[in-house]
Coordinates of C-alpha atoms in Angstrom, one line a residue:
M427 CA -53.1 -27.5 57.0
R428 CA -50.7 -30.1 58.4
L429 CA -51.6 -32.5 61.2
K430 CA -49.0 -33.6 63.6
G431 CA -49.1 -36.9 65.4
Y432 CA -47.1 -39.4 67.4
I433 CA -45.9 -42.8 66.0
L434 CA -46.7 -45.4 68.6
T435 CA -44.2 -48.2 69.1
G436 CA -45.2 -51.3 67.3
F437 CA -47.6 -49.4 64.9
P438 CA -45.3 -48.2 62.0
S439 CA -48.4 -47.6 59.8
D440 CA -49.7 -44.6 61.8
E441 CA -47.5 -42.2 59.9
T442 CA -48.9 -43.4 56.7
R443 CA -52.4 -42.9 58.1
I444 CA -51.6 -39.4 59.2
D445 CA -50.3 -38.6 55.7
E446 CA -53.5 -39.9 54.2
L447 CA -55.6 -37.8 56.6
N448 CA -53.5 -34.7 55.6
R449 CA -54.2 -35.4 51.9
T450 CA -57.9 -35.8 52.7
V451 CA -58.1 -32.5 54.5
L452 CA -56.1 -30.8 51.7
Q453 CA -58.5 -32.2 49.0
H454 CA -61.5 -31.1 51.1
T455 CA -60.1 -27.6 51.3
E456 CA -59.4 -27.4 47.6
S457 CA -62.9 -28.7 46.9
M458 CA -64.4 -26.0 49.1
A459 CA -62.3 -23.4 47.2
A460 CA -63.6 -24.8 43.9
V461 CA -67.2 -24.5 45.2
N462 CA -66.6 -20.8 45.9
Q463 CA -65.3 -20.1 42.4
T464 CA -67.8 -18.8 39.9
E465 CA -67.7 -20.7 36.7
V466 CA -67.5 -18.6 33.5
Y467 CA -69.0 -20.5 30.6
V468 CA -67.8 -20.3 27.0
Y469 CA -70.8 -18.4 25.7
E470 CA -70.3 -15.8 28.4
K471 CA -66.7 -15.4 27.4
V472 CA -67.7 -14.9 23.7
L473 CA -70.4 -12.3 24.6
I474 CA -68.0 -10.4 26.8
L475 CA -65.2 -10.5 24.3
V476 CA -67.6 -9.1 21.7
S477 CA -68.5 -6.3 24.1
C478 CA -64.9 -5.6 24.7
A479 CA -64.2 -5.3 21.0
L480 CA -67.2 -3.0 20.5
S481 CA -66.0 -0.8 23.4
F482 CA -62.4 -0.7 22.0
F483 CA -63.5 0.3 18.5
G484 CA -66.1 2.7 19.8
S485 CA -63.5 4.5 22.0
L486 CA -61.1 4.6 19.0
L487 CA -63.9 6.2 16.9
I488 CA -64.5 8.9 19.4
I489 CA -60.8 9.7 19.5
W490 CA -60.5 9.5 15.7
T491 CA -63.4 11.9 15.0
Y492 CA -62.0 14.4 17.5
A493 CA -58.6 14.2 15.8
I494 CA -59.7 14.7 12.2
W495 CA -62.4 17.3 12.5
L496 CA -61.3 20.7 13.9
D497 CA -64.7 22.0 14.8
L498 CA -65.2 19.0 17.1
R499 CA -62.3 20.1 19.3
T500 CA -64.3 21.7 22.0
K501 CA -63.4 21.4 25.6
P502 CA -66.3 19.1 26.5
R503 CA -65.5 16.7 23.7
K504 CA -61.8 16.8 24.7
L505 CA -62.9 15.5 28.1
L506 CA -64.8 12.8 26.3
V507 CA -61.6 11.8 24.6
Y508 CA -59.8 11.4 28.0
L509 CA -62.8 9.2 29.1
S510 CA -62.4 7.1 25.9
V511 CA -58.7 6.5 26.6
A512 CA -59.7 5.1 30.0
D513 CA -62.5 3.0 28.5
L514 CA -60.1 1.7 25.8
L515 CA -57.6 0.5 28.4
S516 CA -60.4 -1.1 30.3
A517 CA -61.6 -3.0 27.2
L518 CA -58.1 -4.2 26.4
S519 CA -57.4 -5.4 30.0
Y520 CA -60.8 -7.0 30.5
S521 CA -60.6 -8.8 27.2
Y522 CA -57.1 -10.2 28.1
G523 CA -58.4 -11.4 31.4
V524 CA -61.5 -13.1 29.9
W525 CA -59.4 -14.7 27.2
R526 CA -56.8 -16.0 29.7
D527 CA -59.5 -17.1 32.3
F528 CA -57.0 -17.0 35.2
E529 CA -57.2 -19.7 37.9
T530 CA -54.4 -18.6 40.2
D531 CA -52.3 -15.5 41.0
S532 CA -49.6 -14.9 38.3
V533 CA -47.6 -12.0 36.9
D534 CA -49.9 -11.4 34.0
C535 CA -53.0 -11.8 36.3
I536 CA -51.6 -9.0 38.6
T537 CA -50.6 -6.9 35.6
Q538 CA -54.1 -7.2 34.0
G539 CA -55.8 -6.5 37.4
A540 CA -53.7 -3.4 37.9
I541 CA -54.4 -2.0 34.5
S542 CA -58.1 -2.7 34.7
T543 CA -58.3 -1.2 38.2
F544 CA -56.6 2.0 37.1
A545 CA -58.6 2.3 33.9
N546 CA -62.0 1.5 35.4
T547 CA -61.5 3.8 38.4
S548 CA -60.3 6.6 36.0
S549 CA -63.4 6.1 33.9
F550 CA -65.6 6.8 36.9
F551 CA -63.8 10.0 37.6
W552 CA -63.8 11.2 34.0
T553 CA -67.6 10.5 33.7
V554 CA -68.3 12.6 36.8
A555 CA -65.8 15.3 35.6
I556 CA -67.7 15.7 32.3
A557 CA -71.0 16.1 34.2
I558 CA -69.4 18.7 36.5
Y559 CA -68.0 20.6 33.5
L560 CA -71.3 20.7 31.7
Y561 CA -73.1 21.8 34.9
I562 CA -70.8 24.8 35.3
F563 CA -70.7 25.5 31.6
I564 CA -74.4 25.3 30.9
V565 CA -76.2 26.1 34.2
R566 CA -73.8 28.7 35.6
S567 CA -72.8 30.0 32.1
S568 CA -69.2 30.2 33.1
Q569 CA -66.9 28.7 30.5
R570 CA -63.8 30.2 32.2
Q571 CA -64.6 28.7 35.5
A572 CA -65.3 25.3 33.8
D573 CA -62.0 25.5 31.9
N574 CA -60.1 26.3 35.0
L575 CA -61.3 23.0 36.5
V576 CA -59.7 20.9 33.7
L577 CA -56.3 20.8 35.3
Y578 CA -57.9 19.5 38.5
F579 CA -59.8 16.9 36.6
H580 CA -56.5 15.6 35.2
L581 CA -54.9 15.5 38.7
I582 CA -57.8 13.7 40.2
S583 CA -59.0 11.4 37.4
W584 CA -55.5 10.1 36.6
G585 CA -53.7 10.7 39.9
V586 CA -56.1 9.2 42.4
P587 CA -56.6 5.9 40.4
F588 CA -52.9 5.6 39.9
A589 CA -52.2 6.1 43.7
I590 CA -54.8 3.6 44.6
T591 CA -53.5 1.0 42.1
V592 CA -49.9 1.5 43.2
A593 CA -50.9 1.1 46.9
A594 CA -52.9 -2.1 46.1
I595 CA -50.0 -3.6 44.2
S596 CA -47.5 -2.7 46.9
L597 CA -49.7 -4.3 49.6
Q598 CA -50.3 -7.4 47.3
K599 CA -54.1 -6.8 47.2
I600 CA -54.4 -7.3 43.4
G601 CA -54.7 -10.9 42.2
Y602 CA -57.0 -13.8 41.5
D603 CA -60.6 -13.3 42.8
A604 CA -62.2 -16.5 41.5
S605 CA -64.7 -14.5 39.4
E606 CA -66.6 -13.7 42.6
V607 CA -67.0 -10.0 41.7
S608 CA -65.5 -10.2 38.2
V609 CA -66.0 -12.3 35.1
G610 CA -62.8 -14.1 34.3
W611 CA -60.4 -11.2 34.9
C612 CA -58.3 -10.5 37.9
W613 CA -59.1 -7.7 40.4
V614 CA -58.8 -7.8 44.2
N615 CA -57.3 -11.0 45.7
I616 CA -60.3 -12.8 47.1
Q617 CA -58.1 -14.5 49.8
A618 CA -57.0 -11.1 51.3
E619 CA -58.6 -10.6 54.7
D620 CA -59.5 -7.1 53.9
H621 CA -60.6 -7.8 50.3
V622 CA -64.0 -6.0 50.8
L623 CA -62.2 -2.8 51.8
W624 CA -60.0 -2.9 48.8
M625 CA -62.9 -3.7 46.5
L626 CA -64.4 -0.4 47.8
L627 CA -61.2 1.6 47.3
T628 CA -60.4 0.2 43.9
G629 CA -63.8 0.8 42.4
K630 CA -67.0 0.3 44.3
I631 CA -67.0 3.4 46.5
W632 CA -66.4 5.6 43.4
E633 CA -69.2 3.7 41.6
F634 CA -71.6 4.5 44.4
I635 CA -70.6 8.2 44.3
A636 CA -71.2 8.2 40.6
Y637 CA -74.7 6.7 41.1
V638 CA -75.6 9.7 43.2
T639 CA -73.7 12.5 41.5
L640 CA -74.5 11.9 37.9
P641 CA -78.4 11.9 38.2
I642 CA -78.3 15.1 40.4
L643 CA -76.0 17.0 38.0
Y644 CA -77.9 16.0 34.8
I645 CA -81.3 16.7 36.4
L646 CA -80.1 20.2 37.3
I647 CA -78.9 20.7 33.7
K648 CA -82.2 19.5 32.3
I649 CA -84.1 21.8 34.6
H650 CA -82.0 24.7 33.4
I651 CA -82.5 23.8 29.7
R652 CA -86.2 23.5 30.1
K653 CA -86.4 26.9 31.8
A654 CA -84.5 28.2 28.8
H655 CA -87.0 26.6 26.5
E656 CA -89.9 28.2 28.3
A657 CA -88.2 31.6 28.2
L658 CA -87.5 31.1 24.5
S659 CA -91.1 30.2 23.7
E660 CA -92.2 33.6 24.7
Y661 CA -90.1 35.2 22.0
R662 CA -90.6 32.4 19.4
P663 CA -93.2 34.4 17.3
I664 CA -90.6 37.2 17.0
L665 CA -87.4 35.3 16.6
T666 CA -87.5 33.4 13.3
S667 CA -84.0 32.0 13.6
T668 CA -84.5 30.0 16.8
P669 CA -85.6 26.6 15.5
V670 CA -82.1 25.2 15.0
S671 CA -80.9 26.3 18.4
Y672 CA -84.1 25.0 20.0
S673 CA -83.7 21.6 18.2
L674 CA -80.1 21.3 19.5
S675 CA -81.3 22.1 23.0
S676 CA -84.1 19.6 22.7
M677 CA -81.7 16.9 21.6
A678 CA -79.4 17.7 24.5
D679 CA -82.4 17.6 26.8
R680 CA -83.3 14.1 25.7
K681 CA -79.7 12.8 26.0
L682 CA -79.3 14.3 29.4
T683 CA -82.0 11.8 30.5
I684 CA -80.2 8.9 28.8
I685 CA -76.7 9.4 30.1
P686 CA -77.2 8.6 33.8
I687 CA -79.7 5.9 33.0
I688 CA -77.3 4.1 30.7
F689 CA -74.4 4.4 33.2
I690 CA -76.5 2.9 35.9
L691 CA -77.9 0.1 33.7
L692 CA -74.4 -0.9 32.7
R693 CA -72.9 -0.8 36.2
V694 CA -75.7 -1.9 38.4
W695 CA -75.0 -5.7 37.8
S696 CA -71.5 -5.4 39.1
T697 CA -72.9 -3.6 42.2
V698 CA -75.5 -6.3 42.7
R699 CA -72.9 -9.1 42.7
F700 CA -70.8 -7.1 45.1
L701 CA -73.7 -6.8 47.5
L702 CA -74.5 -10.5 47.1
L703 CA -70.8 -11.3 48.0
L704 CA -71.2 -9.3 51.2
T705 CA -74.2 -11.4 52.2
D706 CA -72.4 -14.6 51.0
S707 CA -75.4 -15.3 48.7
P708 CA -74.9 -18.0 46.0
A709 CA -77.1 -15.9 43.7
R710 CA -73.9 -14.0 42.7
Q711 CA -73.0 -17.0 40.6
N712 CA -76.2 -16.9 38.6
P713 CA -75.1 -17.2 34.9
V714 CA -77.5 -14.4 33.7
L715 CA -76.2 -12.0 36.4
V716 CA -72.6 -12.9 35.6
T717 CA -73.2 -12.3 31.9
L718 CA -74.9 -8.9 32.5
H719 CA -72.0 -8.0 34.8
G720 CA -69.4 -8.9 32.2
I721 CA -71.2 -6.9 29.4
G722 CA -71.9 -4.0 31.6
N723 CA -68.4 -3.5 32.8
T724 CA -67.0 -3.7 29.2
F725 CA -69.6 -1.9 27.1
Q726 CA -69.0 1.7 28.4
G727 CA -66.9 2.7 25.4
A728 CA -69.4 1.4 22.9
A729 CA -72.3 3.2 24.7
N730 CA -70.4 6.5 24.7
C731 CA -69.7 6.0 20.9
I732 CA -73.4 5.4 20.3
M733 CA -74.5 8.5 22.3
F734 CA -71.8 11.0 21.3
V735 CA -71.0 9.9 17.8
L736 CA -73.7 7.8 16.1
L737 CA -76.6 9.8 17.6
T738 CA -75.0 13.2 16.9
P739 CA -76.3 14.3 13.5
S740 CA -73.4 16.4 12.4
I741 CA -70.9 13.6 13.1
R742 CA -73.1 10.8 11.8
S743 CA -73.6 12.6 8.5
R744 CA -69.9 13.0 8.0
L745 CA -69.2 9.4 8.8
L746 CA -71.9 8.3 6.3
A747 CA -70.3 10.6 3.7
L748 CA -67.0 8.9 4.3
L749 CA -68.5 5.5 4.0
C750 CA -70.9 6.1 1.1
C751 CA -69.3 8.8 -0.9
R752 CA -65.6 7.8 -1.0
G753 CA -65.4 8.8 -4.7
H754 CA -66.2 12.3 -3.7
N755 CA -64.4 12.2 -0.5
R756 CA -61.4 14.3 -1.5
G757 CA -63.5 17.2 -2.9
W758 CA -65.8 17.1 0.0
N759 CA -62.9 17.0 2.5
S760 CA -61.1 20.0 1.0
N761 CA -64.3 22.1 1.3
S762 CA -65.0 20.9 4.8
V763 CA -61.5 21.6 6.1
S764 CA -61.9 25.3 5.4
Q765 CA -65.4 25.3 7.0
N766 CA -64.0 23.4 10.0
R767 CA -61.3 26.0 10.5
T768 CA -63.8 28.8 10.7
S769 CA -66.3 27.0 12.8
A770 CA -63.7 25.9 15.3
Y771 CA -63.6 29.5 16.6
T772 CA -67.4 29.5 17.3
A773 CA -67.6 25.9 18.7
N774 CA -67.4 27.0 22.3
T775 CA -70.9 28.4 22.7
P776 CA -73.2 26.3 25.0
S777 CA -75.5 25.4 22.1
Q778 CA -72.6 24.2 19.9
A779 CA -71.1 22.3 22.9
E780 CA -74.4 20.6 23.4
E781 CA -74.4 19.3 19.8
N782 CA -70.7 18.3 19.8
I783 CA -70.6 16.4 23.0
S784 CA -74.3 15.6 22.9
P785 CA -75.0 15.3 26.6

């Protein structure tokens, strides 16, 4: 803001006074901007960087296990790999933003914001895509119909986030947001007049859709599995080979409850801060809420690794064998390769898919 005034004859000091007034107004404006900026403390940065590291290595572990063991290369777990790629990119971009702790718009701020916007939005789409695939695969018992959707999953889960990100960059909507709805990283430029609209388009609207879609789909899958349990229990005295299949279904049933709950628990803090921003509430700057937001947005890859790798017995036992029995690793690996090749052809049944992807 620049004030204009008139220099009165005989008072040459008025121009100096006007300049001083201009500087005072500028300092006041900067102080107001500083008040609206959410401070990110050092301990918060450390916790979020640790969360990013866990998510990065967790996503790598999912991709690595899929690559080395042939019997894990089912279609559901392949979709999980695509989700892990998006989570890996999110972890990298978020960690860079937290480490840099941007204070103004810059080239690397916009670059980081663009990558995290694309990866985070893609993660939402792939999370919902996996739920849709499993619903059609398990409930409707139509693997062909589910497989036919994979191409559309790619077009939507990569294409829509890319188009949104390109549009946001072209219209200069990506930039510094003063950690108002982020934790150190760049996202939507907080000074843009329509920043709320672009926050919705670049993440929040898809987050809200996932909140509704995921619980509905997984509840329907759980209902189907429980009905299958009830039908199976009638023949349990006759069928002596059902305990293994029943155990896998029970495991899947438990994890179906966990998946949407974990997703909501991780993402809800970001949603709360967004809603507080809409009401201009200072509570959005609460350090505990900021920390939970930072960890929730960056821990998705680690959470997927825990659910789909560490809590899957067949994968966990192999990882333990690699870690604890390295001396016998070559002999065990040569035997397991031949077993994997034969089991890869039978890994597309619903019960096997439930074990491999574990949702």
